[in-house]
Coordinates of C-alpha atoms in Angstrom, one line a residue:
Chain O
X1 CA 139.3 61.5 41.4
X2 CA 138.1 59.7 44.5
X3 CA 134.6 60.5 45.8
X4 CA 133.1 59.8 49.1
X5 CA 129.3 59.7 49.5
X6 CA 127.3 60.0 52.7
X7 CA 123.7 59.5 51.7
X8 CA 122.2 60.5 55.1
X9 CA 122.3 64.3 55.7
X10 CA 120.7 63.9 59.1
X11 CA 120.2 61.1 61.5
X12 CA 118.8 60.9 65.0
X13 CA 119.0 58.3 67.7
X14 CA 117.6 57.9 71.1
X15 CA 120.1 58.1 74.0
X16 CA 121.5 54.6 74.8
X17 CA 120.4 53.2 71.5
X18 CA 122.5 52.2 68.5
X19 CA 122.8 54.1 65.2
X20 CA 124.5 53.4 61.9
X21 CA 125.9 56.0 59.6
X22 CA 126.5 55.0 56.0
X23 CA 129.4 55.9 53.7
X24 CA 130.4 54.7 50.2
X25 CA 133.4 55.6 48.2
X26 CA 134.8 55.2 44.8
X27 CA 138.4 54.4 44.1
X28 CA 140.5 52.3 41.8
X29 CA 143.1 51.8 44.4
X30 CA 143.5 48.5 46.3
X31 CA 145.3 50.0 49.3
X32 CA 144.0 53.0 51.1
X33 CA 142.8 54.3 54.5
X34 CA 139.3 55.2 55.6
X35 CA 138.3 57.4 58.5
X36 CA 135.4 58.7 60.4
X37 CA 135.8 62.1 61.8
X38 CA 133.5 63.9 64.3
X39 CA 132.9 67.6 64.1
X40 CA 131.1 69.0 67.2
X41 CA 129.6 72.5 67.2
X42 CA 133.1 73.8 68.3
X43 CA 134.1 72.9 64.8
X44 CA 137.4 71.0 65.6
X45 CA 137.5 67.8 63.7
X46 CA 138.3 64.8 65.8
X47 CA 139.2 61.3 64.6
X48 CA 136.7 58.7 65.7
X49 CA 138.1 55.6 64.0
X50 CA 140.2 54.5 61.1
X51 CA 140.4 51.4 58.9
X52 CA 143.2 50.2 56.7
X53 CA 141.9 48.7 53.5
X54 CA 144.3 45.7 53.6
X55 CA 142.9 44.6 56.9
X56 CA 139.8 42.4 56.8
X57 CA 139.0 42.8 60.5
X58 CA 136.6 45.7 61.2
X59 CA 138.1 48.4 63.4
X60 CA 136.6 49.0 66.9
X61 CA 137.1 51.8 69.4
X62 CA 135.0 51.4 72.5
X63 CA 131.4 52.2 71.5
X64 CA 132.4 52.9 67.9
X65 CA 132.8 50.2 65.2
X66 CA 132.8 50.0 61.5
X67 CA 131.4 47.6 58.9
X68 CA 134.0 47.7 56.1
X69 CA 132.9 45.9 52.9
X70 CA 135.7 46.4 50.5
X71 CA 134.1 44.8 47.5
X72 CA 131.0 47.0 47.9
X73 CA 133.2 50.0 48.8
X74 CA 131.1 50.6 51.8
X75 CA 132.3 51.9 55.2
X76 CA 129.6 52.4 57.8
X77 CA 130.0 53.6 61.4
X78 CA 128.1 52.0 64.2
X79 CA 127.7 53.9 67.4
X80 CA 126.5 51.8 70.3
X81 CA 124.9 53.1 73.6
X82 CA 124.6 56.6 72.1
X83 CA 125.4 59.5 74.4
X84 CA 124.4 63.1 74.3
X85 CA 128.0 64.0 73.6
X86 CA 127.9 62.0 70.4
X87 CA 125.8 64.7 68.8
X88 CA 127.9 66.2 66.0
X89 CA 128.5 66.2 62.3
X90 CA 130.2 63.0 61.2
X91 CA 132.4 62.9 58.2
X92 CA 133.6 59.9 56.3
X93 CA 137.0 60.4 54.8
X94 CA 139.3 58.5 52.4
X95 CA 143.0 58.9 52.2
X96 CA 145.0 58.1 49.1
X97 CA 147.9 55.8 49.9
X98 CA 150.5 57.8 48.1
X99 CA 149.1 61.2 47.4
X100 CA 148.6 62.2 51.0
X101 CA 145.2 63.8 50.3
X102 CA 142.2 63.3 52.5
X103 CA 138.8 63.4 50.8
X104 CA 135.7 64.0 52.8
X105 CA 132.0 63.1 52.3
X106 CA 129.3 65.7 52.8
X107 CA 128.6 64.7 56.3
X108 CA 125.8 63.3 58.4
X109 CA 124.4 65.5 61.2
X110 CA 123.6 63.2 64.2
X111 CA 121.1 64.3 66.8
X112 CA 120.9 62.4 70.1
X113 CA 117.5 62.5 71.7
X114 CA 117.5 62.4 75.5
Chain I
X1 CA 147.7 71.2 74.8
X2 CA 146.9 72.6 71.4
X3 CA 148.8 70.8 68.7
X4 CA 147.5 72.5 65.6
X5 CA 146.9 76.2 66.2
X6 CA 145.1 78.5 63.8
X7 CA 145.1 82.2 64.1
X8 CA 143.0 84.1 64.2
X9 CA 139.8 82.2 65.1
X10 CA 137.7 84.8 63.4
X11 CA 138.8 87.1 60.6
X12 CA 136.9 89.9 58.9
X13 CA 138.3 91.3 55.7
X14 CA 137.1 93.6 53.0
X15 CA 136.2 92.6 49.6
X16 CA 139.3 92.5 47.5
X17 CA 141.7 93.1 50.3
X18 CA 144.5 90.5 50.7
X19 CA 144.3 88.4 53.8
X20 CA 146.5 85.8 55.4
X21 CA 145.5 83.0 57.7
X22 CA 148.1 81.2 59.7
X23 CA 148.6 77.7 61.1
X24 CA 151.2 76.3 63.3
X25 CA 151.8 72.9 64.7
X26 CA 153.8 71.4 67.6
X27 CA 153.7 67.8 66.2
X28 CA 156.6 68.0 63.7
X29 CA 154.4 66.4 61.1
X30 CA 155.6 66.5 57.6
X31 CA 152.3 67.0 55.9
X32 CA 150.2 70.2 56.3
X33 CA 146.7 70.7 54.6
X34 CA 144.4 73.6 54.0
X35 CA 140.7 72.9 53.7
X36 CA 137.8 75.2 52.9
X37 CA 134.5 74.4 54.6
X38 CA 131.3 76.2 53.7
X39 CA 128.3 75.9 55.9
X40 CA 126.8 72.3 56.0
X41 CA 129.3 71.1 53.4
X42 CA 132.2 68.8 53.4
X43 CA 135.7 70.2 53.9
X44 CA 137.2 70.8 50.5
X45 CA 141.0 70.3 50.1
X46 CA 142.7 73.4 48.7
X47 CA 146.3 72.2 48.8
X48 CA 148.8 70.4 50.9
X49 CA 152.5 70.4 51.6
X50 CA 154.4 67.2 51.8
X51 CA 157.6 68.5 53.5
X52 CA 158.4 71.4 51.2
X53 CA 156.6 70.1 48.2
X54 CA 153.5 72.0 47.4
X55 CA 150.5 70.1 46.0
X56 CA 147.7 72.1 44.6
X57 CA 144.3 70.6 43.9
X58 CA 143.2 71.0 40.3
X59 CA 140.1 73.1 41.1
X60 CA 141.6 75.4 43.7
X61 CA 141.3 79.0 42.4
X62 CA 144.5 81.0 41.7
X63 CA 143.3 83.5 44.2
X64 CA 144.4 81.0 46.9
X65 CA 148.1 80.7 47.6
X66 CA 150.1 79.1 50.4
X67 CA 153.5 79.3 52.0
X68 CA 155.3 77.0 54.3
X69 CA 158.5 78.7 55.5
X70 CA 159.4 75.9 57.9
X71 CA 158.0 72.6 59.3
X72 CA 155.9 74.3 62.0
X73 CA 154.1 77.0 60.0
X74 CA 151.9 77.2 57.1
X75 CA 150.0 80.2 55.7
X76 CA 147.0 80.6 53.5
X77 CA 147.0 83.7 51.4
X78 CA 143.8 84.9 49.7
X79 CA 144.9 87.6 47.2
X80 CA 141.6 89.2 46.5
X81 CA 138.8 87.8 48.7
X82 CA 135.4 87.7 47.2
X83 CA 132.1 87.2 49.0
X84 CA 132.1 83.5 47.8
X85 CA 135.3 83.0 49.8
X86 CA 133.6 83.5 53.1
X87 CA 134.0 80.1 54.9
X88 CA 135.7 78.2 57.6
X89 CA 139.3 77.4 56.8
X90 CA 140.7 74.3 58.4
X91 CA 144.3 73.5 58.8
X92 CA 145.4 69.9 59.4
X93 CA 148.6 68.0 59.8
X94 CA 149.6 64.4 59.4
X95 CA 152.7 62.2 59.4
X96 CA 152.7 60.1 56.3
X97 CA 149.7 57.8 56.3
X98 CA 148.5 58.4 59.8
X99 CA 145.5 60.3 61.0
X100 CA 145.1 64.0 60.3
X101 CA 145.0 66.4 63.3
X102 CA 142.9 69.5 62.7
X103 CA 143.1 72.9 64.1
X104 CA 139.9 74.7 65.3
X105 CA 139.6 76.6 62.1
X106 CA 139.5 80.3 61.1
X107 CA 136.1 81.7 60.3
X108 CA 136.6 84.2 57.4
X109 CA 134.0 86.9 56.8
X110 CA 134.2 89.0 53.7
X111 CA 132.5 92.4 53.8

């Protein structure tokens, strides 16, 4: 079974600074999808960014970008110019290419300090 | 506009009393998921439907069942809730390999 590991249970960042959240995963597949989801206190999961494994270029969405290292099976999320609204639990997720399942890491709780 | 709607937001049930959680979607997505999320833990996939095909995770207890009568609706039935089943239950949908859209969840309390 695929596993997704987030080794940082908690992180904090000063407002306007940059923070990087780590994620590693284990798979024998060559083609798959990776996601970062944000879960604010309201509990609704929101997609932040996604990366297709076959693409070498790292995905970017405004202040959010990823560092995808396929050989190392690493998928970190960088948040630039952190804002108070970025405070949430962040989950890294892996999607199987054929099985449709999403597998989640244990999450990183991000605090943004004013 | 809400796209994945879970009802109710909060559900209290008695130990051992069957309970049903519902999920509906307006996205016409072919895949629907049920996740269980306990406090400070990752969402755990219970099962999913790909169209009408039901896919159960190997470690999902038999106490949990699901029904999908049509594309829009999916139900989670807990036949005999135990105290350990108290959790947030998340419904999500996706179209093939695209992103998953999540509902706001149902917080289940077992008393």
